[in-house]
Amino acid sequence: MADEEEAELSEKQKKEIAKWFLLNSPPGEIQFVAKDVKAVLNDDVLYEEAASEAFPLYNKSHLISLEMPGRIGDVIVTSFGQLNETEFIDPRTAQVAVVDHIKQVCTVVRPALDEELPSAYVEEFRCALDAEILKYVDEAYPKGICSVYCGNGKDVEGPGSDFELVVVISAARHSPQNFCNGSWRSIWSIEFKDELQMLELSGKLQVGAHYFEEGNVQLDAKHECKDTTIFQSSEDSAIAIGNIIRQNETEYLSSLEESYSNLPDTTFKDLRRKLPVTRTLFPWQNTLQFSLTRDITKELGIGK
């Protein structure tokens, strides 16, 4: 029947819709979205279920950084440093932070256990690379946070075996009072191939931005790149890796700036036809010469 009421959404459907909105929140805006989602659901239990599933995924995908108690540093919420659902390690300070995902705060810290840390051999490379990346991030990203994790082979005791380090860089600028938020996220996996005496790098870069003054414009740009260099000492390898990351990220940022600075002269112009299909400008000063009714009557032969 035409007037048949639509079926009521099930609680599972409502929860999935709520999760979708939370997970697709722009950088730095999930708390604002969550407030509206909670009001729309009007069901605290259902909201808590959706939030408990969405917030951890959002926090890890956006690589949010949280200040640890005692001002000992910041911890990045990332799967590369995740020990369990709420614990994340900060390799630089060898501290484990307990995170409240929904409130997005670090509640307590504890020293990392020996089995949670890499071997002395791997730590030598990790520490050297961390120092090099920290120097680069301080220069390139205001308020940027970085960390270097051991992805694989953390128990390697010396030369002869492969291991992997992961560089995570996160920078955000949140200015909701000026109707704009943005973030930079990059993840670099570096495989140390001992037998080949090569380092293989693969990077995933992502830029997100949201401008919402009298409108709603979002940017979600992604880029992947690969490179290689030779296996050297820990200090020399760190310098080589840092230079590769710096070069690739700088080139990508430059390409983005060039692309968007040319938008008015290229893409935006192509979105509309310069002239109508008649190839003549519309005579706005004399619109009486046009009559849709007269044209249709003539075309259909009405009144003959």
PDB file of C-alpha atoms in Angstrom:
ATOM      1  CA  MET A   1       0.000   0.000   0.000  1.00  0.00           C
ATOM      2  CA  ALA A   2       1.170   3.500  -0.787  1.00  0.00           C
ATOM      3  CA  ASP A   3       0.533   4.716   2.707  1.00  0.00           C
ATOM      4  CA  GLU A   4       2.178   1.705   4.380  1.00  0.00           C
ATOM      5  CA  GLU A   5       4.606   2.854   7.027  1.00  0.00           C
ATOM      6  CA  GLU A   6       8.269   2.052   6.585  1.00  0.00           C
ATOM      7  CA  ALA A   7       9.598  -0.763   8.722  1.00  0.00           C
ATOM      8  CA  GLU A   8      11.335   0.327  11.918  1.00  0.00           C
ATOM      9  CA  LEU A   9      15.106  -0.107  11.866  1.00  0.00           C
ATOM     10  CA  SER A  10      16.400  -2.878  14.091  1.00  0.00           C
ATOM     11  CA  GLU A  11      18.799  -2.080  16.920  1.00  0.00           C
ATOM     12  CA  LYS A  12      21.609  -3.750  14.976  1.00  0.00           C
ATOM     13  CA  GLN A  13      20.950  -1.511  11.968  1.00  0.00           C
ATOM     14  CA  LYS A  14      20.845   1.582  14.148  1.00  0.00           C
ATOM     15  CA  LYS A  15      24.155   0.618  15.749  1.00  0.00           C
ATOM     16  CA  GLU A  16      25.826   0.031  12.376  1.00  0.00           C
ATOM     17  CA  ILE A  17      24.607   3.404  11.090  1.00  0.00           C
ATOM     18  CA  ALA A  18      25.879   5.105  14.242  1.00  0.00           C
ATOM     19  CA  LYS A  19      29.262   3.386  13.843  1.00  0.00           C
ATOM     20  CA  TRP A  20      29.456   4.521  10.212  1.00  0.00           C
ATOM     21  CA  PHE A  21      28.993   8.156  11.190  1.00  0.00           C
ATOM     22  CA  LEU A  22      31.555   7.872  13.979  1.00  0.00           C
ATOM     23  CA  LEU A  23      34.168   6.120  11.837  1.00  0.00           C
ATOM     24  CA  ASN A  24      33.757   8.654   9.036  1.00  0.00           C
ATOM     25  CA  SER A  25      34.140  11.679  11.268  1.00  0.00           C
ATOM     26  CA  PRO A  26      36.658  14.207   9.876  1.00  0.00           C
ATOM     27  CA  PRO A  27      39.991  14.646  11.697  1.00  0.00           C
ATOM     28  CA  GLY A  28      39.515  15.829  15.259  1.00  0.00           C
ATOM     29  CA  GLU A  29      35.722  15.915  15.066  1.00  0.00           C
ATOM     30  CA  ILE A  30      34.563  12.550  16.376  1.00  0.00           C
ATOM     31  CA  GLN A  31      33.555  13.986  19.759  1.00  0.00           C
ATOM     32  CA  PHE A  32      31.249  16.516  18.044  1.00  0.00           C
ATOM     33  CA  VAL A  33      29.789  13.786  15.821  1.00  0.00           C
ATOM     34  CA  ALA A  34      29.375  11.470  18.812  1.00  0.00           C
ATOM     35  CA  LYS A  35      27.337  14.090  20.674  1.00  0.00           C
ATOM     36  CA  ASP A  36      24.904  14.375  17.756  1.00  0.00           C
ATOM     37  CA  VAL A  37      24.771  10.612  17.196  1.00  0.00           C
ATOM     38  CA  LYS A  38      23.939  10.059  20.855  1.00  0.00           C
ATOM     39  CA  ALA A  39      21.125  12.609  20.659  1.00  0.00           C
ATOM     40  CA  VAL A  40      19.680  11.040  17.498  1.00  0.00           C
ATOM     41  CA  LEU A  41      19.827   7.489  18.865  1.00  0.00           C
ATOM     42  CA  ASN A  42      18.241   8.538  22.160  1.00  0.00           C
ATOM     43  CA  ASP A  43      19.400   5.222  23.593  1.00  0.00           C
ATOM     44  CA  ASP A  44      22.405   5.269  25.922  1.00  0.00           C
ATOM     45  CA  VAL A  45      22.954   1.518  25.810  1.00  0.00           C
ATOM     46  CA  LEU A  46      22.910   1.407  22.013  1.00  0.00           C
ATOM     47  CA  TYR A  47      25.213   4.428  21.812  1.00  0.00           C
ATOM     48  CA  GLU A  48      27.730   2.899  24.229  1.00  0.00           C
ATOM     49  CA  GLU A  49      27.846  -0.268  22.127  1.00  0.00           C
ATOM     50  CA  ALA A  50      28.443   1.684  18.920  1.00  0.00           C
ATOM     51  CA  ALA A  51      31.003   3.993  20.527  1.00  0.00           C
ATOM     52  CA  SER A  52      32.946   1.166  22.173  1.00  0.00           C
ATOM     53  CA  GLU A  53      33.413  -0.437  18.753  1.00  0.00           C
ATOM     54  CA  ALA A  54      33.971   2.704  16.660  1.00  0.00           C
ATOM     55  CA  PHE A  55      36.272   4.822  18.828  1.00  0.00           C
ATOM     56  CA  PRO A  56      39.199   2.344  19.012  1.00  0.00           C
ATOM     57  CA  LEU A  57      39.134   1.897  15.236  1.00  0.00           C
ATOM     58  CA  TYR A  58      38.913   5.631  14.644  1.00  0.00           C
ATOM     59  CA  ASN A  59      41.717   6.437  17.090  1.00  0.00           C
ATOM     60  CA  LYS A  60      44.072   3.907  15.505  1.00  0.00           C
ATOM     61  CA  SER A  61      43.262   4.829  11.911  1.00  0.00           C
ATOM     62  CA  HIS A  62      43.762   8.544  12.649  1.00  0.00           C
ATOM     63  CA  LEU A  63      46.940   7.881  14.651  1.00  0.00           C
ATOM     64  CA  ILE A  64      45.819  10.202  17.427  1.00  0.00           C
ATOM     65  CA  SER A  65      48.424  11.154  20.022  1.00  0.00           C
ATOM     66  CA  LEU A  66      47.676  11.440  23.734  1.00  0.00           C
ATOM     67  CA  GLU A  67      49.718  13.081  26.471  1.00  0.00           C
ATOM     68  CA  MET A  68      50.893  10.622  29.105  1.00  0.00           C
ATOM     69  CA  PRO A  69      50.494  11.493  32.808  1.00  0.00           C
ATOM     70  CA  GLY A  70      53.437  13.269  34.353  1.00  0.00           C
ATOM     71  CA  ARG A  71      54.224  15.054  31.065  1.00  0.00           C
ATOM     72  CA  ILE A  72      56.733  12.338  30.170  1.00  0.00           C
ATOM     73  CA  GLY A  73      55.737  12.470  26.520  1.00  0.00           C
ATOM     74  CA  ASP A  74      53.007  11.533  24.062  1.00  0.00           C
ATOM     75  CA  VAL A  75      51.886   8.104  22.973  1.00  0.00           C
ATOM     76  CA  ILE A  76      50.526   7.410  19.494  1.00  0.00           C
ATOM     77  CA  VAL A  77      47.460   5.198  19.340  1.00  0.00           C
ATOM     78  CA  THR A  78      48.457   2.781  16.586  1.00  0.00           C
ATOM     79  CA  SER A  79      48.202  -0.939  15.961  1.00  0.00           C
ATOM     80  CA  PHE A  80      52.014  -1.079  15.746  1.00  0.00           C
ATOM     81  CA  GLY A  81      52.277  -0.198  19.436  1.00  0.00           C
ATOM     82  CA  GLN A  82      49.171  -1.980  20.651  1.00  0.00           C
ATOM     83  CA  LEU A  83      49.670  -4.614  23.360  1.00  0.00           C
ATOM     84  CA  ASN A  84      45.990  -5.235  24.072  1.00  0.00           C
ATOM     85  CA  GLU A  85      42.682  -3.399  23.677  1.00  0.00           C
ATOM     86  CA  THR A  86      43.665  -0.481  25.920  1.00  0.00           C
ATOM     87  CA  GLU A  87      47.470  -0.628  26.286  1.00  0.00           C
ATOM     88  CA  PHE A  88      49.871   1.049  23.853  1.00  0.00           C
ATOM     89  CA  ILE A  89      53.645   1.175  24.154  1.00  0.00           C
ATOM     90  CA  ASP A  90      55.770   4.266  23.613  1.00  0.00           C
ATOM     91  CA  PRO A  91      59.169   2.896  22.505  1.00  0.00           C
ATOM     92  CA  ARG A  92      61.049   6.150  23.153  1.00  0.00           C
ATOM     93  CA  THR A  93      60.236   6.233  26.867  1.00  0.00           C
ATOM     94  CA  ALA A  94      59.704   2.466  27.245  1.00  0.00           C
ATOM     95  CA  GLN A  95      56.371   3.227  28.898  1.00  0.00           C
ATOM     96  CA  VAL A  96      53.019   1.527  28.376  1.00  0.00           C
ATOM     97  CA  ALA A  97      49.993   3.834  28.353  1.00  0.00           C
ATOM     98  CA  VAL A  98      46.481   2.762  29.281  1.00  0.00           C
ATOM     99  CA  VAL A  99      44.049   4.537  26.979  1.00  0.00           C
ATOM    100  CA  ASP A 100      40.386   5.406  27.409  1.00  0.00           C
ATOM    101  CA  HIS A 101      39.320   5.277  23.760  1.00  0.00           C
ATOM    102  CA  ILE A 102      35.976   7.051  24.097  1.00  0.00           C
ATOM    103  CA  LYS A 103      37.301   9.926  26.226  1.00  0.00           C
ATOM    104  CA  GLN A 104      40.520   9.939  24.163  1.00  0.00           C
ATOM    105  CA  VAL A 105      42.777  10.309  27.192  1.00  0.00           C
ATOM    106  CA  CYS A 106      45.657   8.374  28.697  1.00  0.00           C
ATOM    107  CA  THR A 107      44.663   7.389  32.220  1.00  0.00           C
ATOM    108  CA  VAL A 108      47.811   5.730  33.586  1.00  0.00           C
ATOM    109  CA  VAL A 109      51.265   4.517  32.537  1.00  0.00           C
ATOM    110  CA  ARG A 110      53.536   1.680  33.580  1.00  0.00           C
ATOM    111  CA  PRO A 111      57.091   0.661  32.657  1.00  0.00           C
ATOM    112  CA  ALA A 112      57.270  -1.744  29.727  1.00  0.00           C
ATOM    113  CA  LEU A 113      58.249  -5.321  30.486  1.00  0.00           C
ATOM    114  CA  ASP A 114      61.434  -6.795  29.000  1.00  0.00           C
ATOM    115  CA  GLU A 115      59.449  -9.110  26.720  1.00  0.00           C
ATOM    116  CA  GLU A 116      57.562  -6.096  25.350  1.00  0.00           C
ATOM    117  CA  LEU A 117      60.776  -4.405  24.193  1.00  0.00           C
ATOM    118  CA  PRO A 118      63.103  -5.326  21.285  1.00  0.00           C
ATOM    119  CA  SER A 119      66.521  -6.873  21.738  1.00  0.00           C
ATOM    120  CA  ALA A 120      69.565  -4.668  22.274  1.00  0.00           C
ATOM    121  CA  TYR A 121      70.656  -5.209  18.642  1.00  0.00           C
ATOM    122  CA  VAL A 122      67.317  -4.129  17.159  1.00  0.00           C
ATOM    123  CA  GLU A 123      66.980  -1.316  19.706  1.00  0.00           C
ATOM    124  CA  GLU A 124      70.278   0.157  18.486  1.00  0.00           C
ATOM    125  CA  PHE A 125      68.812   0.579  14.978  1.00  0.00           C
ATOM    126  CA  ARG A 126      65.421   1.664  16.325  1.00  0.00           C
ATOM    127  CA  CYS A 127      66.894   4.310  18.612  1.00  0.00           C
ATOM    128  CA  ALA A 128      69.152   5.754  15.880  1.00  0.00           C
ATOM    129  CA  LEU A 129      66.244   5.955  13.445  1.00  0.00           C
ATOM    130  CA  ASP A 130      63.972   7.474  16.090  1.00  0.00           C
ATOM    131  CA  ALA A 131      66.470  10.286  16.689  1.00  0.00           C
ATOM    132  CA  GLU A 132      66.735  11.002  12.955  1.00  0.00           C
ATOM    133  CA  ILE A 133      62.959  10.999  12.388  1.00  0.00           C
ATOM    134  CA  LEU A 134      62.383  13.150  15.464  1.00  0.00           C
ATOM    135  CA  LYS A 135      64.741  15.756  14.019  1.00  0.00           C
ATOM    136  CA  TYR A 136      62.908  15.684  10.684  1.00  0.00           C
ATOM    137  CA  VAL A 137      59.420  15.931  12.214  1.00  0.00           C
ATOM    138  CA  ASP A 138      60.427  18.871  14.425  1.00  0.00           C
ATOM    139  CA  GLU A 139      61.497  20.724  11.265  1.00  0.00           C
ATOM    140  CA  ALA A 140      58.656  19.710   8.942  1.00  0.00           C
ATOM    141  CA  TYR A 141      55.507  19.344  11.061  1.00  0.00           C
ATOM    142  CA  PRO A 142      54.538  21.861  13.739  1.00  0.00           C
ATOM    143  CA  LYS A 143      53.200  19.907  16.729  1.00  0.00           C
ATOM    144  CA  GLY A 144      53.926  16.668  14.865  1.00  0.00           C
ATOM    145  CA  ILE A 145      54.437  13.417  16.771  1.00  0.00           C
ATOM    146  CA  CYS A 146      56.514  10.456  15.636  1.00  0.00           C
ATOM    147  CA  SER A 147      57.571   7.070  16.888  1.00  0.00           C
ATOM    148  CA  VAL A 148      59.558   4.092  15.614  1.00  0.00           C
ATOM    149  CA  TYR A 149      58.312   0.584  16.374  1.00  0.00           C
ATOM    150  CA  CYS A 150      59.720  -2.871  15.791  1.00  0.00           C
ATOM    151  CA  GLY A 151      57.255  -4.561  13.449  1.00  0.00           C
ATOM    152  CA  ASN A 152      58.909  -7.966  13.177  1.00  0.00           C
ATOM    153  CA  GLY A 153      61.994  -9.701  14.521  1.00  0.00           C
ATOM    154  CA  LYS A 154      62.202  -7.889  17.843  1.00  0.00           C
ATOM    155  CA  ASP A 155      64.118 -10.827  19.335  1.00  0.00           C
ATOM    156  CA  VAL A 156      66.913 -10.789  16.716  1.00  0.00           C
ATOM    157  CA  GLU A 157      70.159 -10.760  18.693  1.00  0.00           C
ATOM    158  CA  GLY A 158      72.656  -9.857  15.966  1.00  0.00           C
ATOM    159  CA  PRO A 159      73.580  -9.869  12.262  1.00  0.00           C
ATOM    160  CA  GLY A 160      72.332 -12.767  10.170  1.00  0.00           C
ATOM    161  CA  SER A 161      68.560 -12.339  10.534  1.00  0.00           C
ATOM    162  CA  ASP A 162      65.994  -9.963   9.090  1.00  0.00           C
ATOM    163  CA  PHE A 163      63.862  -7.562  11.092  1.00  0.00           C
ATOM    164  CA  GLU A 164      61.423  -4.727  10.421  1.00  0.00           C
ATOM    165  CA  LEU A 165      61.044  -1.235  11.835  1.00  0.00           C
ATOM    166  CA  VAL A 166      57.962   0.945  11.357  1.00  0.00           C
ATOM    167  CA  VAL A 167      58.031   4.743  11.375  1.00  0.00           C
ATOM    168  CA  VAL A 168      54.746   6.410  12.325  1.00  0.00           C
ATOM    169  CA  ILE A 169      54.306  10.168  11.846  1.00  0.00           C
ATOM    170  CA  SER A 170      51.160  11.998  12.940  1.00  0.00           C
ATOM    171  CA  ALA A 171      50.476  15.724  12.772  1.00  0.00           C
ATOM    172  CA  ALA A 172      47.147  17.452  13.322  1.00  0.00           C
ATOM    173  CA  ARG A 173      45.870  21.000  13.328  1.00  0.00           C
ATOM    174  CA  HIS A 174      42.420  21.401  14.830  1.00  0.00           C
ATOM    175  CA  SER A 175      40.754  24.797  14.655  1.00  0.00           C
ATOM    176  CA  PRO A 176      36.984  24.256  14.918  1.00  0.00           C
ATOM    177  CA  GLN A 177      36.492  27.894  15.944  1.00  0.00           C
ATOM    178  CA  ASN A 178      37.773  28.770  12.466  1.00  0.00           C
ATOM    179  CA  PHE A 179      35.704  25.988  10.849  1.00  0.00           C
ATOM    180  CA  CYS A 180      38.669  23.880   9.727  1.00  0.00           C
ATOM    181  CA  ASN A 181      40.542  20.769  10.867  1.00  0.00           C
ATOM    182  CA  GLY A 182      43.261  18.743   9.228  1.00  0.00           C
ATOM    183  CA  SER A 183      45.744  15.928   9.740  1.00  0.00           C
ATOM    184  CA  TRP A 184      48.814  14.310   8.214  1.00  0.00           C
ATOM    185  CA  ARG A 185      49.453  10.591   8.688  1.00  0.00           C
ATOM    186  CA  SER A 186      52.343   8.584   7.317  1.00  0.00           C
ATOM    187  CA  ILE A 187      53.476   5.036   7.990  1.00  0.00           C
ATOM    188  CA  TRP A 188      56.831   3.751   6.718  1.00  0.00           C
ATOM    189  CA  SER A 189      57.752   0.075   6.909  1.00  0.00           C
ATOM    190  CA  ILE A 190      61.481  -0.616   6.644  1.00  0.00           C
ATOM    191  CA  GLU A 191      62.581  -4.206   6.112  1.00  0.00           C
ATOM    192  CA  PHE A 192      66.197  -4.857   7.037  1.00  0.00           C
ATOM    193  CA  LYS A 193      67.320  -7.639   4.646  1.00  0.00           C
ATOM    194  CA  ASP A 194      70.543  -8.976   6.135  1.00  0.00           C
ATOM    195  CA  GLU A 195      71.348 -11.519   3.421  1.00  0.00           C
ATOM    196  CA  LEU A 196      70.806  -8.992   0.609  1.00  0.00           C
ATOM    197  CA  GLN A 197      72.329  -6.152   2.640  1.00  0.00           C
ATOM    198  CA  MET A 198      69.400  -4.011   1.535  1.00  0.00           C
ATOM    199  CA  LEU A 199      66.730  -1.930   3.195  1.00  0.00           C
ATOM    200  CA  GLU A 200      63.311  -1.946   1.531  1.00  0.00           C
ATOM    201  CA  LEU A 201      61.021   0.977   2.357  1.00  0.00           C
ATOM    202  CA  SER A 202      57.296   1.244   1.678  1.00  0.00           C
ATOM    203  CA  GLY A 203      55.345   4.305   2.727  1.00  0.00           C
ATOM    204  CA  LYS A 204      51.663   5.108   3.014  1.00  0.00           C
ATOM    205  CA  LEU A 205      50.835   8.818   3.245  1.00  0.00           C
ATOM    206  CA  GLN A 206      47.417  10.279   3.985  1.00  0.00           C
ATOM    207  CA  VAL A 207      46.202  13.860   4.230  1.00  0.00           C
ATOM    208  CA  GLY A 208      42.771  14.721   5.607  1.00  0.00           C
ATOM    209  CA  ALA A 209      41.150  18.129   5.839  1.00  0.00           C
ATOM    210  CA  HIS A 210      37.691  19.525   6.543  1.00  0.00           C
ATOM    211  CA  TYR A 211      36.537  23.085   5.912  1.00  0.00           C
ATOM    212  CA  PHE A 212      32.984  23.815   6.973  1.00  0.00           C
ATOM    213  CA  GLU A 213      32.375  27.564   7.033  1.00  0.00           C
ATOM    214  CA  GLU A 214      29.124  28.108   5.117  1.00  0.00           C
ATOM    215  CA  GLY A 215      29.676  24.780   3.384  1.00  0.00           C
ATOM    216  CA  ASN A 216      31.203  21.345   3.735  1.00  0.00           C
ATOM    217  CA  VAL A 217      34.408  20.605   1.844  1.00  0.00           C
ATOM    218  CA  GLN A 218      36.546  17.589   2.683  1.00  0.00           C
ATOM    219  CA  LEU A 219      39.893  16.315   1.431  1.00  0.00           C
ATOM    220  CA  ASP A 220      41.063  12.725   1.808  1.00  0.00           C
ATOM    221  CA  ALA A 221      44.225  12.195  -0.252  1.00  0.00           C
ATOM    222  CA  LYS A 222      46.342   9.036  -0.151  1.00  0.00           C
ATOM    223  CA  HIS A 223      49.687   8.166  -1.661  1.00  0.00           C
ATOM    224  CA  GLU A 224      51.973   5.137  -1.575  1.00  0.00           C
ATOM    225  CA  CYS A 225      55.666   4.953  -2.428  1.00  0.00           C
ATOM    226  CA  LYS A 226      58.572   2.509  -2.317  1.00  0.00           C
ATOM    227  CA  ASP A 227      62.336   2.879  -2.203  1.00  0.00           C
ATOM    228  CA  THR A 228      65.506   0.986  -1.301  1.00  0.00           C
ATOM    229  CA  THR A 229      68.919   1.717   0.160  1.00  0.00           C
ATOM    230  CA  ILE A 230      71.890  -0.301   1.356  1.00  0.00           C
ATOM    231  CA  PHE A 231      72.166  -1.938   4.784  1.00  0.00           C
ATOM    232  CA  GLN A 232      74.736   0.047   6.788  1.00  0.00           C
ATOM    233  CA  SER A 233      75.522   0.752  10.426  1.00  0.00           C
ATOM    234  CA  SER A 234      72.668   1.886  12.651  1.00  0.00           C
ATOM    235  CA  GLU A 235      73.603   5.589  12.363  1.00  0.00           C
ATOM    236  CA  ASP A 236      74.226   5.527   8.615  1.00  0.00           C
ATOM    237  CA  SER A 237      71.078   3.505   7.956  1.00  0.00           C
ATOM    238  CA  ALA A 238      69.057   5.989  10.011  1.00  0.00           C
ATOM    239  CA  ILE A 239      70.394   8.931   7.998  1.00  0.00           C
ATOM    240  CA  ALA A 240      69.682   7.188   4.680  1.00  0.00           C
ATOM    241  CA  ILE A 241      66.141   6.257   5.738  1.00  0.00           C
ATOM    242  CA  GLY A 242      65.488   9.764   7.043  1.00  0.00           C
ATOM    243  CA  ASN A 243      66.589  11.309   3.749  1.00  0.00           C
ATOM    244  CA  ILE A 244      64.323   8.993   1.756  1.00  0.00           C
ATOM    245  CA  ILE A 245      61.310   9.770   3.944  1.00  0.00           C
ATOM    246  CA  ARG A 246      62.037  13.483   3.836  1.00  0.00           C
ATOM    247  CA  GLN A 247      62.373  13.503   0.037  1.00  0.00           C
ATOM    248  CA  ASN A 248      59.225  11.484  -0.652  1.00  0.00           C
ATOM    249  CA  GLU A 249      57.027  13.403   1.772  1.00  0.00           C
ATOM    250  CA  THR A 250      58.309  16.758   0.573  1.00  0.00           C
ATOM    251  CA  GLU A 251      57.649  15.824  -3.061  1.00  0.00           C
ATOM    252  CA  TYR A 252      54.134  14.637  -2.235  1.00  0.00           C
ATOM    253  CA  LEU A 253      53.315  17.813  -0.314  1.00  0.00           C
ATOM    254  CA  SER A 254      54.645  19.910  -3.190  1.00  0.00           C
ATOM    255  CA  SER A 255      52.521  17.984  -5.685  1.00  0.00           C
ATOM    256  CA  LEU A 256      49.420  18.538  -3.541  1.00  0.00           C
ATOM    257  CA  GLU A 257      50.094  22.256  -3.263  1.00  0.00           C
ATOM    258  CA  GLU A 258      50.638  22.547  -7.008  1.00  0.00           C
ATOM    259  CA  SER A 259      47.552  20.509  -7.812  1.00  0.00           C
ATOM    260  CA  TYR A 260      45.206  22.536  -5.621  1.00  0.00           C
ATOM    261  CA  SER A 261      46.702  25.895  -6.549  1.00  0.00           C
ATOM    262  CA  ASN A 262      45.789  25.118 -10.178  1.00  0.00           C
ATOM    263  CA  LEU A 263      42.201  24.074  -9.411  1.00  0.00           C
ATOM    264  CA  PRO A 264      40.593  27.411 -10.414  1.00  0.00           C
ATOM    265  CA  ASP A 265      42.289  27.373 -13.818  1.00  0.00           C
ATOM    266  CA  THR A 266      41.876  23.678 -14.613  1.00  0.00           C
ATOM    267  CA  THR A 267      39.446  21.428 -12.803  1.00  0.00           C
ATOM    268  CA  PHE A 268      36.827  24.017 -11.837  1.00  0.00           C
ATOM    269  CA  LYS A 269      36.699  25.390 -15.389  1.00  0.00           C
ATOM    270  CA  ASP A 270      36.150  21.901 -16.777  1.00  0.00           C
ATOM    271  CA  LEU A 271      33.166  21.372 -14.481  1.00  0.00           C
ATOM    272  CA  ARG A 272      30.971  23.741 -16.484  1.00  0.00           C
ATOM    273  CA  ARG A 273      30.385  24.476 -20.149  1.00  0.00           C
ATOM    274  CA  LYS A 274      31.826  27.805 -21.225  1.00  0.00           C
ATOM    275  CA  LEU A 275      29.002  28.327 -23.767  1.00  0.00           C
ATOM    276  CA  PRO A 276      25.581  26.706 -24.142  1.00  0.00           C
ATOM    277  CA  VAL A 277      25.040  24.103 -26.860  1.00  0.00           C
ATOM    278  CA  THR A 278      24.060  26.897 -29.259  1.00  0.00           C
ATOM    279  CA  ARG A 279      27.632  28.211 -28.930  1.00  0.00           C
ATOM    280  CA  THR A 280      26.268  31.689 -28.215  1.00  0.00           C
ATOM    281  CA  LEU A 281      25.868  33.610 -24.995  1.00  0.00           C
ATOM    282  CA  PHE A 282      22.372  33.731 -23.515  1.00  0.00           C
ATOM    283  CA  PRO A 283      20.811  37.204 -24.071  1.00  0.00           C
ATOM    284  CA  TRP A 284      19.816  37.978 -20.507  1.00  0.00           C
ATOM    285  CA  GLN A 285      18.949  41.544 -21.472  1.00  0.00           C
ATOM    286  CA  ASN A 286      16.153  40.340 -23.787  1.00  0.00           C
ATOM    287  CA  THR A 287      14.623  37.171 -22.423  1.00  0.00           C
ATOM    288  CA  LEU A 288      11.143  37.945 -23.863  1.00  0.00           C
ATOM    289  CA  GLN A 289      12.224  36.540 -27.217  1.00  0.00           C
ATOM    290  CA  PHE A 290      12.176  33.075 -25.625  1.00  0.00           C
ATOM    291  CA  SER A 291       8.971  31.295 -24.751  1.00  0.00           C
ATOM    292  CA  LEU A 292       8.925  27.656 -23.704  1.00  0.00           C
ATOM    293  CA  THR A 293       5.156  27.404 -24.331  1.00  0.00           C
ATOM    294  CA  ARG A 294       5.500  28.859 -27.843  1.00  0.00           C
ATOM    295  CA  ASP A 295       8.371  26.565 -28.687  1.00  0.00           C
ATOM    296  CA  ILE A 296       6.522  23.448 -27.493  1.00  0.00           C
ATOM    297  CA  THR A 297       3.339  24.464 -29.341  1.00  0.00           C
ATOM    298  CA  LYS A 298       5.319  24.951 -32.543  1.00  0.00           C
ATOM    299  CA  GLU A 299       7.232  21.704 -32.134  1.00  0.00           C
ATOM    300  CA  LEU A 300       4.120  19.576 -31.497  1.00  0.00           C
ATOM    301  CA  GLY A 301       1.950  21.333 -34.063  1.00  0.00           C
ATOM    302  CA  ILE A 302      -0.682  22.229 -31.484  1.00  0.00           C
ATOM    303  CA  GLY A 303      -3.381  24.624 -32.674  1.00  0.00           C
ATOM    304  CA  LYS A 304      -2.966  23.847 -36.376  1.00  0.00           C
TER     305      LYS A 304
END
